[in-house]
Coordinates of C-alpha atoms in Angstrom, one line a residue:
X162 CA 13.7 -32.8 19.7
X163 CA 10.5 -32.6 17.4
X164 CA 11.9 -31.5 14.1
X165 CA 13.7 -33.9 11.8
X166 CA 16.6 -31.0 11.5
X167 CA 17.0 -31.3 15.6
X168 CA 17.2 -34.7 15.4
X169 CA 19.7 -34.8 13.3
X170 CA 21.5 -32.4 14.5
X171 CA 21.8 -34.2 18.4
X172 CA 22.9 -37.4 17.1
X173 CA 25.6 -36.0 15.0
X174 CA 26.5 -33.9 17.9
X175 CA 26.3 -37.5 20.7
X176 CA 28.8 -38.8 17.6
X177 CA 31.2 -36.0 18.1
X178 CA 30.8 -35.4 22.0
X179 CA 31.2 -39.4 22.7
X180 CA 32.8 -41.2 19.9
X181 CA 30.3 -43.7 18.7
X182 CA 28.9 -45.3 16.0
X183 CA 26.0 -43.7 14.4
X184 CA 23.7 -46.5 15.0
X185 CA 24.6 -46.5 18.3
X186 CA 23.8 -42.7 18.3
X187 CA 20.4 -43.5 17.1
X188 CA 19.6 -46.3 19.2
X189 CA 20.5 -44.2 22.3
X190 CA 18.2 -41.1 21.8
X191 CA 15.6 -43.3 20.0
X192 CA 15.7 -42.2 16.7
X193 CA 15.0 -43.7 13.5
X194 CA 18.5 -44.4 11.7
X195 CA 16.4 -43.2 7.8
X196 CA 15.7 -39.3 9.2
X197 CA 19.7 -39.0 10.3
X198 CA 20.4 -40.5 6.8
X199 CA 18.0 -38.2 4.9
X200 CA 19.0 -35.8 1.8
X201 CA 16.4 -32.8 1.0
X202 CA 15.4 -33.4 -2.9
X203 CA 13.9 -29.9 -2.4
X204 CA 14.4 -27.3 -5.4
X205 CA 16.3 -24.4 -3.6
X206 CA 13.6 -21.7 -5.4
X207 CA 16.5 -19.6 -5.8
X208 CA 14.3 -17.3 -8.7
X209 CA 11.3 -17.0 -6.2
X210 CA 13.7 -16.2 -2.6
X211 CA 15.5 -13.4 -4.6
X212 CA 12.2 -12.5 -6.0
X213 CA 10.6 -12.2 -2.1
X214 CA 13.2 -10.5 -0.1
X215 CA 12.9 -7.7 -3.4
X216 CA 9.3 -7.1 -2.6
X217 CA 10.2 -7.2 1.2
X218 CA 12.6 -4.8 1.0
X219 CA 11.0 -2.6 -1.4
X220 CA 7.9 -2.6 0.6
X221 CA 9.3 -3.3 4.4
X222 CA 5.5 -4.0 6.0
X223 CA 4.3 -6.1 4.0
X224 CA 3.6 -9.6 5.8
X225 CA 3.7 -12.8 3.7
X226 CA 0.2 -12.9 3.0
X227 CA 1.1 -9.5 1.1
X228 CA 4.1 -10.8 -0.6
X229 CA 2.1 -13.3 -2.0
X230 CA 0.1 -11.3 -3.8
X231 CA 3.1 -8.9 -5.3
X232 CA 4.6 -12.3 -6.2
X233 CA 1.9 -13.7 -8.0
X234 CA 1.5 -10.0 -10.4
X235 CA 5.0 -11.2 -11.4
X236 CA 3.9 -14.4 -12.7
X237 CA 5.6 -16.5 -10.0
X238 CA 2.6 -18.7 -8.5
X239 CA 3.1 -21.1 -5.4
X240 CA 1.0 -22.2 -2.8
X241 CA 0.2 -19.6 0.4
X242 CA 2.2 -22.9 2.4
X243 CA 5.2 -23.2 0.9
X244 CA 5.8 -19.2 0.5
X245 CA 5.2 -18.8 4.3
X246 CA 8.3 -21.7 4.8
X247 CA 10.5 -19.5 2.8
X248 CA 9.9 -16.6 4.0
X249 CA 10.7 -17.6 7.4
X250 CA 13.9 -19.4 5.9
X251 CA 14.9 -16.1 4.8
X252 CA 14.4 -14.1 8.0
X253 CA 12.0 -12.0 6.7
X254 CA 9.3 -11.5 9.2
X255 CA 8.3 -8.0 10.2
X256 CA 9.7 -6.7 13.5
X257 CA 7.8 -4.7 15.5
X258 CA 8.0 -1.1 15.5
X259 CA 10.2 0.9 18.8
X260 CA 11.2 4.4 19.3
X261 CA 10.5 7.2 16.9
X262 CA 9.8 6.7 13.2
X263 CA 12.5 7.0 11.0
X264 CA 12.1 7.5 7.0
X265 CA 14.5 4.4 5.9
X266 CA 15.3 3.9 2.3
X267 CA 14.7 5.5 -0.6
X268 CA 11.5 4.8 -3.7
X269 CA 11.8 5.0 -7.5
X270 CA 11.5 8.3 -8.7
X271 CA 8.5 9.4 -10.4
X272 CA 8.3 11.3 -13.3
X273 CA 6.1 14.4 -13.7
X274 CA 2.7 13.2 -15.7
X275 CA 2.5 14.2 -19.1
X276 CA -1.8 14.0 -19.6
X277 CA -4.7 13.6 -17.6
X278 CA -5.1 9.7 -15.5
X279 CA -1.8 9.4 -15.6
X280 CA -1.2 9.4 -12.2
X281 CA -3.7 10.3 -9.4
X282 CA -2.8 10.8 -5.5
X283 CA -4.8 10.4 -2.7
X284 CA -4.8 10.9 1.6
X285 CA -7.2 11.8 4.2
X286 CA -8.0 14.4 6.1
X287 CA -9.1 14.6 9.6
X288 CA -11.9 17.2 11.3
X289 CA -14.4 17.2 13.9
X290 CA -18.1 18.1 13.8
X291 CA -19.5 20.8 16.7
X292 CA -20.1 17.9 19.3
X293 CA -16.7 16.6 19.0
X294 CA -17.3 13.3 16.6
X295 CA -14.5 13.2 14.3
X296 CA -14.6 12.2 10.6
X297 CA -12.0 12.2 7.6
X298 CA -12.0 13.0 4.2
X299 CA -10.6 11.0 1.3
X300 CA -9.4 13.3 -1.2
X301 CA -8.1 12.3 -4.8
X302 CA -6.1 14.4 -6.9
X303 CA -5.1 14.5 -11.0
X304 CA -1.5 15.7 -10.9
X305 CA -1.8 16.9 -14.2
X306 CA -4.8 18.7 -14.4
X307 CA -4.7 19.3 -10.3
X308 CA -8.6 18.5 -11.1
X309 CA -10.1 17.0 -7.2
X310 CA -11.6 14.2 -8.9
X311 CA -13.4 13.1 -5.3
X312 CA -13.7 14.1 -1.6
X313 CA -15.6 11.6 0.4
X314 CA -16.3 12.5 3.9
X315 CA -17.1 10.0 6.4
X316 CA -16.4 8.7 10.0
X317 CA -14.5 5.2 8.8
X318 CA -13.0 4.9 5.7
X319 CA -11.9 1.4 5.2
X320 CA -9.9 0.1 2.3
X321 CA -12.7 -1.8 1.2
X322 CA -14.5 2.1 0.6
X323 CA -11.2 3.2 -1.3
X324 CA -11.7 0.9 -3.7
X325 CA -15.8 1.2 -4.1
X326 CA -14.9 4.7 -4.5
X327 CA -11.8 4.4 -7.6
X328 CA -14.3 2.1 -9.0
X329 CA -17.3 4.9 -9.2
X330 CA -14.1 7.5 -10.4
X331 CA -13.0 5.2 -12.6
X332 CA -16.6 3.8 -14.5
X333 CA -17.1 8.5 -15.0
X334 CA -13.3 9.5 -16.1
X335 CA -11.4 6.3 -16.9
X336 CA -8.4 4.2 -15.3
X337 CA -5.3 5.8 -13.8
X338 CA -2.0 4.4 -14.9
X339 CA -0.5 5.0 -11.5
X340 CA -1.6 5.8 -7.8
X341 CA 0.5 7.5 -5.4
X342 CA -0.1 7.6 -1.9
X343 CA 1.3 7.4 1.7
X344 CA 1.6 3.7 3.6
X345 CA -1.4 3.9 5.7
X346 CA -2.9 0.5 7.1
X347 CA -6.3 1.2 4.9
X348 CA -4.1 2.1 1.7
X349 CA -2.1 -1.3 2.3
X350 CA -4.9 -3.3 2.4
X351 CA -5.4 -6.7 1.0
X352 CA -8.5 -4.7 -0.2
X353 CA -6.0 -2.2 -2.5
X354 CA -3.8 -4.8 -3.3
X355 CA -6.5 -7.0 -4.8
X356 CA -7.8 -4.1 -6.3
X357 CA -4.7 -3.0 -8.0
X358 CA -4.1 -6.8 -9.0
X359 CA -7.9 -6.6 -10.8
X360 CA -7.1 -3.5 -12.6
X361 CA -3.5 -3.3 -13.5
X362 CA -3.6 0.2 -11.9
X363 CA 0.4 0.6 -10.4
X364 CA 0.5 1.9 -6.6
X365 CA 3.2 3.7 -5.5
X366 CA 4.1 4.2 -2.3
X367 CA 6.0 7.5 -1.0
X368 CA 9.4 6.6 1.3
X369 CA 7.8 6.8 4.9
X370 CA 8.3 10.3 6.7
X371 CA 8.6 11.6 3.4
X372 CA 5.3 13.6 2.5
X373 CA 7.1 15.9 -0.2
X374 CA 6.7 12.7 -2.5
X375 CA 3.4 13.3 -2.6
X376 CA 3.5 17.3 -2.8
X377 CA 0.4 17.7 -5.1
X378 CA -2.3 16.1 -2.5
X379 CA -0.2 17.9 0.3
X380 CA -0.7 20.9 -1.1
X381 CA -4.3 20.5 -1.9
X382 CA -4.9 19.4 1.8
X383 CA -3.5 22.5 2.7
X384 CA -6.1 24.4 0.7
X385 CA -9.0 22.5 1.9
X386 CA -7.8 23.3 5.3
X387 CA -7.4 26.3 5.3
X388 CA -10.1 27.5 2.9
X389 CA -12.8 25.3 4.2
X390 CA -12.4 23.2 7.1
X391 CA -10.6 25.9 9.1
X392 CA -13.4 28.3 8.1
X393 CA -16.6 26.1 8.8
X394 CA -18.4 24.5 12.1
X395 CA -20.2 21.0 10.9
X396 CA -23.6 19.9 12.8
X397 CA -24.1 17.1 10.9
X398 CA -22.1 14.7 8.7
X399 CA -24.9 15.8 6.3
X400 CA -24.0 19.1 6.5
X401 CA -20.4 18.7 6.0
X402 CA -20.7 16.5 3.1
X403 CA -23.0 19.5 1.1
X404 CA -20.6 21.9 1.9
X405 CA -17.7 20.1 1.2
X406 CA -19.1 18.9 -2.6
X407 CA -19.9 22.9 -3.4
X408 CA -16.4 23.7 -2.3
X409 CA -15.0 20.5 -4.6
X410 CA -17.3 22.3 -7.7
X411 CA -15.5 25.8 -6.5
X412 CA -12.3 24.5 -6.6
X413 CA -12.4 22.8 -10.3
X414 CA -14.8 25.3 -11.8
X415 CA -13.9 28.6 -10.0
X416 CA -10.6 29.1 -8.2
X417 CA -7.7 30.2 -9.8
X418 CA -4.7 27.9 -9.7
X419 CA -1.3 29.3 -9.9
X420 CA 0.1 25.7 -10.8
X421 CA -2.0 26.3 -13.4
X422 CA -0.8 30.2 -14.6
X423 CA -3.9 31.4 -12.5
X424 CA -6.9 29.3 -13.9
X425 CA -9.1 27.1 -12.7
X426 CA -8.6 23.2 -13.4
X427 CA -12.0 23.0 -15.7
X428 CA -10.8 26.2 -17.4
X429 CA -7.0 24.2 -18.2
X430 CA -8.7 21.1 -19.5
X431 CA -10.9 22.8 -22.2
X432 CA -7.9 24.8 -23.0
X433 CA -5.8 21.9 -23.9
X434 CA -8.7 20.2 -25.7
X435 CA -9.2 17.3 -23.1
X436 CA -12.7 16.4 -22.1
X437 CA -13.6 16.4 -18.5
X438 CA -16.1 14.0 -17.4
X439 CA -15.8 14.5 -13.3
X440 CA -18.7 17.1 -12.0

């Protein structure tokens, strides 16, 4: 019996079992008569545990830690302590993972964007160079102008490098009002979600299992694929990373785009009048 709340509870229960005095209660499991006696003065925080088991449920793997951070956007502040206390209060720790992976849930819908940084998505993609070292590419995509506003190729990209890399995108072309991308460890990063707190740039999560919700990175993924990374043997991370920036400059200069009534995505920004400042 080391919490207060045990205590508590076994003297009420040595009142109940045996029929004695409270005092004698306490005297008998040597415990101090003011702890039985006590009354919480606690606020019940009823604004901030509705407010946490929305974020927890919206966004199932998010730890405290997390939650903290999606709570304090909303303008409710506490300390890092006292969140962690309700939290487990309210059952909400993460269980671990068993059996296959099953898309649970549903997200907000997302409308189509209407101009260019409105929303921007973003995944990797995985290939090998000729001795067998793997590497990915980060690929980021303007649903509206289907522009590929960066492909960064390397063999570890962390969530720290996402966010290096939006802020490079975002000092040449401007800041997105949204972000869409899958729930990947680097993507829910304290690193992205400090970021998006900086910024004021929304993330969206898709529903896991459920890449359609992110159909216009998919799709481009699919073209890199097969156009390019299907096509080509990498020596060299070098190598890859030349080759891969031409075929980014074909793609938005060059290639038509049937999304786009067969034009390229440089070709459908001049058209509308919008000015394009990603090479």
């Amino acid at each position: 019996m080391v919490a207060p709340g045990a205590r508590r509870d076994a003297v009420a229960h040595v009142v109940e079992a045996h029929g004695v005095s409270q005092r004698r209660a306490c005297k008998a499991l040597a415990i101090d008569r003011s702890s039985v006696r006590y009354r919480s003065v606690r606020p019940d925080d009823g604004e901030a545990r509705a407010a946490m088991k929305a974020v927890a449920a919206e966004r199932r793997r998010f730890g405290y830690r997390r939650i903290h951070v999606m709570l304090e956007r909303q303008g409710i502040v506490m300390s890092l302590k006292k969140l962690r206390r309700l939290y487990r209060e309210e059952k909400l720790q993460m269980r671990r993972r068993g059996g296959r992976k099953r898309a649970l849930g549903t997200r907000r819908p997302m409308l189509l964007p209407v101009a260019p940084n409105t929303r921007w998505s973003l995944d990797f993609v995985s290939d090998a160079l000729t001795d067998g070292r793997r590497f990915r590419v980060l690929a980021v995509v303007d649903d509206y102008s289907r522009e590929c506003l960066a492909l960064v190729a390397d063999t570890s990209l962390s969530g720290h490098r996402v966010v290096r890399e939006f802020d490079s995108l975002i000092a040449r072309r401007g800041r997105p009002t949204m972000v869409v991308s899958d729930n990947g460890t680097e993507l829910t990063s304290m690193a992205i979600l400090s970021w998006c707190q900086r910024t004021g740039v929304e993330w969206h999560y898709i529903a896991p299992g459920k890449p359609m919700q992110n159909g216009f990175v998919e799709s481009f993924n699919g073209r890199l694929r097969d156009e390019l990374l299907n096509e080509t043997l990498f020596s060299t991370l070098g190598e890859a990373r030349e080759t891969i920036r031409a075929w980014q400059h074909d793609y938005n200069h060059h290639r038509p785009h049937s999304g786009l009534g067969n034009i390229p995505p440089a070709e459908f920004m001049a058209k509308k009048g919008l000015e394009r400042r990603v090479a």
